[in-house]
PDB file of N, CA and C in Angstrom:
ATOM      1  N   MET A 222      -1.746   4.726 -11.551  1.00  0.00           N
ATOM      2  CA  MET A 222      -1.893   3.574 -10.694  1.00  0.00           C
ATOM      3  C   MET A 222      -1.918   2.296 -11.535  1.00  0.00           C
ATOM      4  N   ALA A 223      -2.580   2.356 -12.691  1.00  0.00           N
ATOM      5  CA  ALA A 223      -2.658   1.180 -13.554  1.00  0.00           C
ATOM      6  C   ALA A 223      -1.271   0.790 -14.064  1.00  0.00           C
ATOM      7  N   LEU A 224      -0.445   1.773 -14.393  1.00  0.00           N
ATOM      8  CA  LEU A 224       0.921   1.483 -14.843  1.00  0.00           C
ATOM      9  C   LEU A 224       1.741   0.848 -13.718  1.00  0.00           C
ATOM     10  N   PHE A 225       1.561   1.347 -12.500  1.00  0.00           N
ATOM     11  CA  PHE A 225       2.294   0.800 -11.359  1.00  0.00           C
ATOM     12  C   PHE A 225       1.885  -0.651 -11.093  1.00  0.00           C
ATOM     13  N   VAL A 226       0.585  -0.913 -11.075  1.00  0.00           N
ATOM     14  CA  VAL A 226       0.097  -2.273 -10.816  1.00  0.00           C
ATOM     15  C   VAL A 226       0.513  -3.211 -11.937  1.00  0.00           C
ATOM     16  N   GLY A 227       0.387  -2.776 -13.187  1.00  0.00           N
ATOM     17  CA  GLY A 227       0.802  -3.609 -14.311  1.00  0.00           C
ATOM     18  C   GLY A 227       2.290  -3.902 -14.293  1.00  0.00           C
ATOM     19  N   GLY A 228       3.094  -2.903 -13.973  1.00  0.00           N
ATOM     20  CA  GLY A 228       4.535  -3.115 -13.881  1.00  0.00           C
ATOM     21  C   GLY A 228       4.907  -4.060 -12.750  1.00  0.00           C
ATOM     22  N   THR A 229       4.223  -3.930 -11.626  1.00  0.00           N
ATOM     23  CA  THR A 229       4.478  -4.815 -10.493  1.00  0.00           C
ATOM     24  C   THR A 229       4.121  -6.254 -10.827  1.00  0.00           C
ATOM     25  N   LEU A 230       3.001  -6.453 -11.505  1.00  0.00           N
ATOM     26  CA  LEU A 230       2.616  -7.807 -11.911  1.00  0.00           C
ATOM     27  C   LEU A 230       3.618  -8.389 -12.906  1.00  0.00           C
ATOM     28  N   ALA A 231       4.121  -7.557 -13.800  1.00  0.00           N
ATOM     29  CA  ALA A 231       5.117  -8.028 -14.770  1.00  0.00           C
ATOM     30  C   ALA A 231       6.401  -8.450 -14.072  1.00  0.00           C
ATOM     31  N   VAL A 232       6.842  -7.663 -13.109  1.00  0.00           N
ATOM     32  CA  VAL A 232       8.063  -8.005 -12.366  1.00  0.00           C
ATOM     33  C   VAL A 232       7.849  -9.270 -11.540  1.00  0.00           C
ATOM     34  N   ALA A 233       6.688  -9.416 -10.919  1.00  0.00           N
ATOM     35  CA  ALA A 233       6.407 -10.617 -10.132  1.00  0.00           C
ATOM     36  C   ALA A 233       6.382 -11.857 -11.020  1.00  0.00           C
ATOM     37  N   GLY A 234       5.794 -11.750 -12.195  1.00  0.00           N
ATOM     38  CA  GLY A 234       5.788 -12.874 -13.130  1.00  0.00           C
ATOM     39  C   GLY A 234       7.188 -13.229 -13.598  1.00  0.00           C
ATOM     40  N   TYR A 235       7.985 -12.212 -13.898  1.00  0.00           N
ATOM     41  CA  TYR A 235       9.360 -12.460 -14.326  1.00  0.00           C
ATOM     42  C   TYR A 235      10.165 -13.138 -13.221  1.00  0.00           C
ATOM     43  N   LEU A 236      10.004 -12.677 -11.990  1.00  0.00           N
ATOM     44  CA  LEU A 236      10.755 -13.272 -10.881  1.00  0.00           C
ATOM     45  C   LEU A 236      10.343 -14.717 -10.622  1.00  0.00           C
ATOM     46  N   SER A 237       9.058 -15.024 -10.741  1.00  0.00           N
ATOM     47  CA  SER A 237       8.638 -16.410 -10.547  1.00  0.00           C
ATOM     48  C   SER A 237       9.179 -17.299 -11.662  1.00  0.00           C
ATOM     49  N   GLN A 238       9.220 -16.804 -12.892  1.00  0.00           N
ATOM     50  CA  GLN A 238       9.791 -17.574 -13.989  1.00  0.00           C
ATOM     51  C   GLN A 238      11.291 -17.743 -13.816  1.00  0.00           C
ATOM     52  N   LEU A 239      11.955 -16.710 -13.312  1.00  0.00           N
ATOM     53  CA  LEU A 239      13.395 -16.784 -13.084  1.00  0.00           C
ATOM     54  C   LEU A 239      13.718 -17.752 -11.946  1.00  0.00           C
ATOM     55  N   LEU A 240      12.941 -17.721 -10.878  1.00  0.00           N
ATOM     56  CA  LEU A 240      13.171 -18.586  -9.725  1.00  0.00           C
ATOM     57  C   LEU A 240      12.984 -20.053 -10.079  1.00  0.00           C
ATOM     58  N   LEU A 241      11.961 -20.348 -10.878  1.00  0.00           N
ATOM     59  CA  LEU A 241      11.654 -21.737 -11.212  1.00  0.00           C
ATOM     60  C   LEU A 241      12.376 -22.224 -12.466  1.00  0.00           C
ATOM     61  N   SER A 242      13.076 -21.331 -13.152  1.00  0.00           N
ATOM     62  CA  SER A 242      13.755 -21.663 -14.414  1.00  0.00           C
ATOM     63  C   SER A 242      12.780 -22.285 -15.404  1.00  0.00           C
ATOM     64  N   ASN A 243      11.586 -21.707 -15.461  1.00  0.00           N
ATOM     65  CA  ASN A 243      10.528 -22.228 -16.314  1.00  0.00           C
ATOM     66  C   ASN A 243       9.783 -21.042 -16.922  1.00  0.00           C
ATOM     67  N   PRO A 244       9.783 -20.904 -18.251  1.00  0.00           N
ATOM     68  CA  PRO A 244       9.102 -19.755 -18.850  1.00  0.00           C
ATOM     69  C   PRO A 244       7.580 -19.823 -18.756  1.00  0.00           C
ATOM     70  N   LEU A 245       7.029 -20.948 -18.328  1.00  0.00           N
ATOM     71  CA  LEU A 245       5.583 -21.082 -18.203  1.00  0.00           C
ATOM     72  C   LEU A 245       5.100 -20.983 -16.757  1.00  0.00           C
ATOM     73  N   ALA A 246       5.966 -20.602 -15.841  1.00  0.00           N
ATOM     74  CA  ALA A 246       5.590 -20.523 -14.428  1.00  0.00           C
ATOM     75  C   ALA A 246       4.577 -19.399 -14.213  1.00  0.00           C
ATOM     76  N   ASP A 247       3.610 -19.654 -13.353  1.00  0.00           N
ATOM     77  CA  ASP A 247       2.593 -18.674 -13.020  1.00  0.00           C
ATOM     78  C   ASP A 247       2.144 -18.896 -11.576  1.00  0.00           C
ATOM     79  N   PRO A 248       1.283 -18.035 -11.032  1.00  0.00           N
ATOM     80  CA  PRO A 248       0.860 -18.186  -9.635  1.00  0.00           C
ATOM     81  C   PRO A 248       0.127 -19.492  -9.347  1.00  0.00           C
ATOM     82  N   TYR A 249      -0.456 -20.110 -10.368  1.00  0.00           N
ATOM     83  CA  TYR A 249      -1.160 -21.383 -10.153  1.00  0.00           C
ATOM     84  C   TYR A 249      -0.180 -22.497  -9.815  1.00  0.00           C
ATOM     85  N   VAL A 250       1.016 -22.439 -10.377  1.00  0.00           N
ATOM     86  CA  VAL A 250       2.016 -23.484 -10.136  1.00  0.00           C
ATOM     87  C   VAL A 250       2.477 -23.461  -8.689  1.00  0.00           C
ATOM     88  N   LEU A 251       2.628 -22.281  -8.114  1.00  0.00           N
ATOM     89  CA  LEU A 251       3.110 -22.174  -6.735  1.00  0.00           C
ATOM     90  C   LEU A 251       1.994 -22.240  -5.693  1.00  0.00           C
ATOM     91  N   GLY A 252       0.753 -22.300  -6.128  1.00  0.00           N
ATOM     92  CA  GLY A 252      -0.355 -22.405  -5.191  1.00  0.00           C
ATOM     93  C   GLY A 252      -0.838 -21.078  -4.648  1.00  0.00           C
ATOM     94  N   ILE A 253      -0.333 -19.974  -5.158  1.00  0.00           N
ATOM     95  CA  ILE A 253      -0.712 -18.663  -4.650  1.00  0.00           C
ATOM     96  C   ILE A 253      -2.160 -18.336  -5.013  1.00  0.00           C
ATOM     97  N   SER A 254      -2.580 -18.687  -6.212  1.00  0.00           N
ATOM     98  CA  SER A 254      -3.967 -18.445  -6.610  1.00  0.00           C
ATOM     99  C   SER A 254      -4.926 -19.288  -5.786  1.00  0.00           C
ATOM    100  N   GLY A 255      -4.537 -20.508  -5.487  1.00  0.00           N
ATOM    101  CA  GLY A 255      -5.353 -21.356  -4.614  1.00  0.00           C
ATOM    102  C   GLY A 255      -5.455 -20.781  -3.222  1.00  0.00           C
ATOM    103  N   GLY A 256      -4.375 -20.176  -2.739  1.00  0.00           N
ATOM    104  CA  GLY A 256      -4.405 -19.537  -1.424  1.00  0.00           C
ATOM    105  C   GLY A 256      -5.357 -18.358  -1.385  1.00  0.00           C
ATOM    106  N   ALA A 257      -5.437 -17.611  -2.503  1.00  0.00           N
ATOM    107  CA  ALA A 257      -6.388 -16.505  -2.575  1.00  0.00           C
ATOM    108  C   ALA A 257      -7.819 -17.036  -2.506  1.00  0.00           C
ATOM    109  N   SER A 258      -8.052 -18.149  -3.171  1.00  0.00           N
ATOM    110  CA  SER A 258      -9.383 -18.758  -3.112  1.00  0.00           C
ATOM    111  C   SER A 258      -9.709 -19.244  -1.703  1.00  0.00           C
ATOM    112  N   VAL A 259      -8.734 -19.797  -1.030  1.00  0.00           N
ATOM    113  CA  VAL A 259      -8.938 -20.255   0.353  1.00  0.00           C
ATOM    114  C   VAL A 259      -9.248 -19.070   1.258  1.00  0.00           C
ATOM    115  N   GLY A 260      -8.600 -17.930   1.022  1.00  0.00           N
ATOM    116  CA  GLY A 260      -8.874 -16.740   1.830  1.00  0.00           C
ATOM    117  C   GLY A 260     -10.315 -16.277   1.702  1.00  0.00           C
ATOM    118  N   ILE A 261     -10.829 -16.252   0.479  1.00  0.00           N
ATOM    119  CA  ILE A 261     -12.215 -15.829   0.275  1.00  0.00           C
ATOM    120  C   ILE A 261     -13.185 -16.871   0.818  1.00  0.00           C
ATOM    121  N   ASN A 262     -12.905 -18.142   0.587  1.00  0.00           N
ATOM    122  CA  ASN A 262     -13.789 -19.191   1.101  1.00  0.00           C
ATOM    123  C   ASN A 262     -13.783 -19.236   2.617  1.00  0.00           C
ATOM    124  N   GLY A 263     -12.629 -18.979   3.230  1.00  0.00           N
ATOM    125  CA  GLY A 263     -12.567 -18.911   4.688  1.00  0.00           C
ATOM    126  C   GLY A 263     -13.407 -17.763   5.230  1.00  0.00           C
ATOM    127  N   ALA A 264     -13.393 -16.636   4.524  1.00  0.00           N
ATOM    128  CA  ALA A 264     -14.213 -15.501   4.944  1.00  0.00           C
ATOM    129  C   ALA A 264     -15.695 -15.847   4.842  1.00  0.00           C
ATOM    130  N   LEU A 265     -16.070 -16.550   3.787  1.00  0.00           N
ATOM    131  CA  LEU A 265     -17.465 -16.988   3.663  1.00  0.00           C
ATOM    132  C   LEU A 265     -17.840 -17.974   4.761  1.00  0.00           C
ATOM    133  N   PHE A 266     -16.941 -18.911   5.038  1.00  0.00           N
ATOM    134  CA  PHE A 266     -17.218 -19.936   6.037  1.00  0.00           C
ATOM    135  C   PHE A 266     -17.399 -19.329   7.426  1.00  0.00           C
ATOM    136  N   PHE A 267     -16.541 -18.367   7.787  1.00  0.00           N
ATOM    137  CA  PHE A 267     -16.612 -17.779   9.112  1.00  0.00           C
ATOM    138  C   PHE A 267     -17.582 -16.603   9.197  1.00  0.00           C
ATOM    139  N   GLY A 268     -18.240 -16.285   8.086  1.00  0.00           N
ATOM    140  CA  GLY A 268     -19.252 -15.241   8.090  1.00  0.00           C
ATOM    141  C   GLY A 268     -18.698 -13.842   8.252  1.00  0.00           C
ATOM    142  N   LEU A 269     -17.514 -13.589   7.751  1.00  0.00           N
ATOM    143  CA  LEU A 269     -16.938 -12.254   7.843  1.00  0.00           C
ATOM    144  C   LEU A 269     -17.666 -11.312   6.887  1.00  0.00           C
ATOM    145  N   PRO A 270     -17.724 -10.034   7.232  1.00  0.00           N
ATOM    146  CA  PRO A 270     -18.475  -9.094   6.377  1.00  0.00           C
ATOM    147  C   PRO A 270     -17.777  -8.861   5.036  1.00  0.00           C
ATOM    148  N   PHE A 271     -18.586  -8.587   4.023  1.00  0.00           N
ATOM    149  CA  PHE A 271     -18.031  -8.317   2.700  1.00  0.00           C
ATOM    150  C   PHE A 271     -17.951  -6.824   2.404  1.00  0.00           C
ATOM    151  N   PHE A 272     -18.618  -6.001   3.198  1.00  0.00           N
ATOM    152  CA  PHE A 272     -18.534  -4.552   3.055  1.00  0.00           C
ATOM    153  C   PHE A 272     -18.280  -3.947   4.420  1.00  0.00           C
ATOM    154  N   TRP A 273     -17.451  -2.914   4.449  1.00  0.00           N
ATOM    155  CA  TRP A 273     -17.193  -2.191   5.688  1.00  0.00           C
ATOM    156  C   TRP A 273     -16.967  -0.725   5.325  1.00  0.00           C
ATOM    157  N   ASN A 274     -17.864   0.130   5.743  1.00  0.00           N
ATOM    158  CA  ASN A 274     -17.809   1.562   5.419  1.00  0.00           C
ATOM    159  C   ASN A 274     -17.640   1.808   3.927  1.00  0.00           C
ATOM    160  N   GLY A 275     -18.324   1.036   3.105  1.00  0.00           N
ATOM    161  CA  GLY A 275     -18.274   1.207   1.668  1.00  0.00           C
ATOM    162  C   GLY A 275     -17.069   0.564   0.991  1.00  0.00           C
ATOM    163  N   ILE A 276     -16.263  -0.165   1.743  1.00  0.00           N
ATOM    164  CA  ILE A 276     -15.072  -0.824   1.183  1.00  0.00           C
ATOM    165  C   ILE A 276     -15.418  -2.286   0.914  1.00  0.00           C
ATOM    166  N   TYR A 277     -15.094  -2.746  -0.267  1.00  0.00           N
ATOM    167  CA  TYR A 277     -15.353  -4.139  -0.664  1.00  0.00           C
ATOM    168  C   TYR A 277     -14.195  -4.998  -0.161  1.00  0.00           C
ATOM    169  N   LEU A 278     -14.428  -5.865   0.811  1.00  0.00           N
ATOM    170  CA  LEU A 278     -13.375  -6.580   1.525  1.00  0.00           C
ATOM    171  C   LEU A 278     -12.874  -7.889   0.911  1.00  0.00           C
ATOM    172  N   PRO A 279     -13.570  -8.573   0.015  1.00  0.00           N
ATOM    173  CA  PRO A 279     -13.048  -9.853  -0.482  1.00  0.00           C
ATOM    174  C   PRO A 279     -11.664  -9.765  -1.118  1.00  0.00           C
ATOM    175  N   TYR A 280     -11.310  -8.620  -1.693  1.00  0.00           N
ATOM    176  CA  TYR A 280      -9.964  -8.478  -2.238  1.00  0.00           C
ATOM    177  C   TYR A 280      -8.917  -8.603  -1.128  1.00  0.00           C
ATOM    178  N   GLY A 281      -9.225  -8.040   0.011  1.00  0.00           N
ATOM    179  CA  GLY A 281      -8.312  -8.139   1.151  1.00  0.00           C
ATOM    180  C   GLY A 281      -8.210  -9.561   1.679  1.00  0.00           C
ATOM    181  N   TYR A 282      -9.342 -10.270   1.706  1.00  0.00           N
ATOM    182  CA  TYR A 282      -9.325 -11.665   2.140  1.00  0.00           C
ATOM    183  C   TYR A 282      -8.494 -12.518   1.180  1.00  0.00           C
ATOM    184  N   ALA A 283      -8.624 -12.250  -0.115  1.00  0.00           N
ATOM    185  CA  ALA A 283      -7.839 -12.985  -1.111  1.00  0.00           C
ATOM    186  C   ALA A 283      -6.356 -12.683  -0.946  1.00  0.00           C
ATOM    187  N   LEU A 284      -6.029 -11.420  -0.710  1.00  0.00           N
ATOM    188  CA  LEU A 284      -4.627 -11.039  -0.501  1.00  0.00           C
ATOM    189  C   LEU A 284      -4.065 -11.714   0.740  1.00  0.00           C
ATOM    190  N   LEU A 285      -4.828 -11.741   1.798  1.00  0.00           N
ATOM    191  CA  LEU A 285      -4.381 -12.386   3.032  1.00  0.00           C
ATOM    192  C   LEU A 285      -4.144 -13.879   2.822  1.00  0.00           C
ATOM    193  N   GLY A 286      -5.057 -14.550   2.132  1.00  0.00           N
ATOM    194  CA  GLY A 286      -4.881 -15.975   1.852  1.00  0.00           C
ATOM    195  C   GLY A 286      -3.665 -16.232   0.975  1.00  0.00           C
ATOM    196  N   ALA A 287      -3.449 -15.397  -0.038  1.00  0.00           N
ATOM    197  CA  ALA A 287      -2.297 -15.563  -0.925  1.00  0.00           C
ATOM    198  C   ALA A 287      -0.988 -15.341  -0.177  1.00  0.00           C
ATOM    199  N   ILE A 288      -0.956 -14.364   0.710  1.00  0.00           N
ATOM    200  CA  ILE A 288       0.261 -14.099   1.491  1.00  0.00           C
ATOM    201  C   ILE A 288       0.548 -15.255   2.437  1.00  0.00           C
ATOM    202  N   MET A 289      -0.484 -15.793   3.082  1.00  0.00           N
ATOM    203  CA  MET A 289      -0.261 -16.912   4.003  1.00  0.00           C
ATOM    204  C   MET A 289       0.278 -18.135   3.264  1.00  0.00           C
ATOM    205  N   VAL A 290      -0.281 -18.453   2.101  1.00  0.00           N
ATOM    206  CA  VAL A 290       0.199 -19.594   1.330  1.00  0.00           C
ATOM    207  C   VAL A 290       1.607 -19.333   0.810  1.00  0.00           C
ATOM    208  N   SER A 291       1.908 -18.088   0.438  1.00  0.00           N
ATOM    209  CA  SER A 291       3.255 -17.758  -0.028  1.00  0.00           C
ATOM    210  C   SER A 291       4.284 -18.013   1.066  1.00  0.00           C
ATOM    211  N   PHE A 292       3.951 -17.626   2.306  1.00  0.00           N
ATOM    212  CA  PHE A 292       4.866 -17.892   3.410  1.00  0.00           C
ATOM    213  C   PHE A 292       5.027 -19.389   3.654  1.00  0.00           C
ATOM    214  N   LEU A 293       3.939 -20.141   3.584  1.00  0.00           N
ATOM    215  CA  LEU A 293       4.035 -21.591   3.774  1.00  0.00           C
ATOM    216  C   LEU A 293       4.911 -22.235   2.699  1.00  0.00           C
ATOM    217  N   VAL A 294       4.734 -21.829   1.459  1.00  0.00           N
ATOM    218  CA  VAL A 294       5.537 -22.368   0.362  1.00  0.00           C
ATOM    219  C   VAL A 294       6.999 -21.964   0.547  1.00  0.00           C
ATOM    220  N   PHE A 295       7.234 -20.715   0.938  1.00  0.00           N
ATOM    221  CA  PHE A 295       8.606 -20.244   1.114  1.00  0.00           C
ATOM    222  C   PHE A 295       9.318 -21.000   2.228  1.00  0.00           C
ATOM    223  N   PHE A 296       8.648 -21.191   3.371  1.00  0.00           N
ATOM    224  CA  PHE A 296       9.293 -21.893   4.474  1.00  0.00           C
ATOM    225  C   PHE A 296       9.484 -23.375   4.161  1.00  0.00           C
ATOM    226  N   GLY A 297       8.568 -23.972   3.413  1.00  0.00           N
ATOM    227  CA  GLY A 297       8.772 -25.344   2.961  1.00  0.00           C
ATOM    228  C   GLY A 297       9.946 -25.448   2.005  1.00  0.00           C
ATOM    229  N   PHE A 298      10.108 -24.436   1.165  1.00  0.00           N
ATOM    230  CA  PHE A 298      11.234 -24.381   0.236  1.00  0.00           C
ATOM    231  C   PHE A 298      12.548 -24.255   0.999  1.00  0.00           C
ATOM    232  N   LYS A 299      12.571 -23.446   2.046  1.00  0.00           N
ATOM    233  CA  LYS A 299      13.790 -23.280   2.845  1.00  0.00           C
ATOM    234  C   LYS A 299      14.152 -24.571   3.576  1.00  0.00           C
ATOM    235  N   LYS A 300      13.143 -25.323   4.031  1.00  0.00           N
ATOM    236  CA  LYS A 300      13.411 -26.587   4.723  1.00  0.00           C
ATOM    237  C   LYS A 300      13.937 -27.658   3.781  1.00  0.00           C
ATOM    238  N   SER A 301      13.628 -27.529   2.482  1.00  0.00           N
ATOM    239  CA  SER A 301      14.070 -28.536   1.521  1.00  0.00           C
ATOM    240  C   SER A 301      15.438 -28.195   0.928  1.00  0.00           C
ATOM    241  N   ASN A 302      16.156 -27.291   1.545  1.00  0.00           N
ATOM    242  CA  ASN A 302      17.504 -26.891   1.128  1.00  0.00           C
ATOM    243  C   ASN A 302      17.530 -26.245  -0.251  1.00  0.00           C
ATOM    244  N   GLY A 303      16.469 -25.559  -0.643  1.00  0.00           N
ATOM    245  CA  GLY A 303      16.465 -24.780  -1.866  1.00  0.00           C
ATOM    246  C   GLY A 303      16.324 -25.566  -3.150  1.00  0.00           C
ATOM    247  N   ASN A 304      15.715 -26.731  -3.114  1.00  0.00           N
ATOM    248  CA  ASN A 304      15.512 -27.530  -4.306  1.00  0.00           C
ATOM    249  C   ASN A 304      14.255 -27.033  -5.037  1.00  0.00           C
ATOM    250  N   THR A 305      14.398 -26.631  -6.339  1.00  0.00           N
ATOM    251  CA  THR A 305      13.263 -26.080  -7.060  1.00  0.00           C
ATOM    252  C   THR A 305      12.203 -27.119  -7.359  1.00  0.00           C
ATOM    253  N   LEU A 306      12.585 -28.384  -7.486  1.00  0.00           N
ATOM    254  CA  LEU A 306      11.577 -29.428  -7.697  1.00  0.00           C
ATOM    255  C   LEU A 306      10.677 -29.549  -6.471  1.00  0.00           C
ATOM    256  N   SER A 307      11.258 -29.472  -5.290  1.00  0.00           N
ATOM    257  CA  SER A 307      10.431 -29.528  -4.075  1.00  0.00           C
ATOM    258  C   SER A 307       9.581 -28.280  -3.956  1.00  0.00           C
ATOM    259  N   LEU A 308      10.057 -27.143  -4.457  1.00  0.00           N
ATOM    260  CA  LEU A 308       9.245 -25.938  -4.455  1.00  0.00           C
ATOM    261  C   LEU A 308       7.996 -26.119  -5.292  1.00  0.00           C
ATOM    262  N   LEU A 309       8.144 -26.735  -6.442  1.00  0.00           N
ATOM    263  CA  LEU A 309       6.986 -27.010  -7.301  1.00  0.00           C
ATOM    264  C   LEU A 309       6.018 -27.978  -6.631  1.00  0.00           C
ATOM    265  N   LEU A 310       6.548 -29.001  -5.983  1.00  0.00           N
ATOM    266  CA  LEU A 310       5.686 -29.987  -5.320  1.00  0.00           C
ATOM    267  C   LEU A 310       4.966 -29.371  -4.126  1.00  0.00           C
ATOM    268  N   ILE A 311       5.642 -28.523  -3.381  1.00  0.00           N
ATOM    269  CA  ILE A 311       5.008 -27.855  -2.245  1.00  0.00           C
ATOM    270  C   ILE A 311       3.908 -26.933  -2.727  1.00  0.00           C
ATOM    271  N   GLY A 312       4.144 -26.210  -3.817  1.00  0.00           N
ATOM    272  CA  GLY A 312       3.147 -25.305  -4.351  1.00  0.00           C
ATOM    273  C   GLY A 312       1.923 -26.028  -4.877  1.00  0.00           C
ATOM    274  N   LEU A 313       2.123 -27.157  -5.474  1.00  0.00           N
ATOM    275  CA  LEU A 313       0.986 -27.907  -5.988  1.00  0.00           C
ATOM    276  C   LEU A 313       0.232 -28.561  -4.858  1.00  0.00           C
TER     277      LEU A 313
END
């Protein structure tokens, strides 16, 4: 499982660097890490449970926030006619 997760993270990092044509691109540039933080903070704000049948839920809240921000960035990128500079600005 560790090899699968590590390989997936490596491929995701490579694709983000390839998409932005920037060897220093990371999830912080596109706002995905900020979206994960918003997901956890939203769960705290709305009082959602952090444990359910022994499952630690904040990871799921972070994933949900990151996915929502990824979709927002992607649709903003599509509206800007595929300009990578606007992709960076939308992510920030």
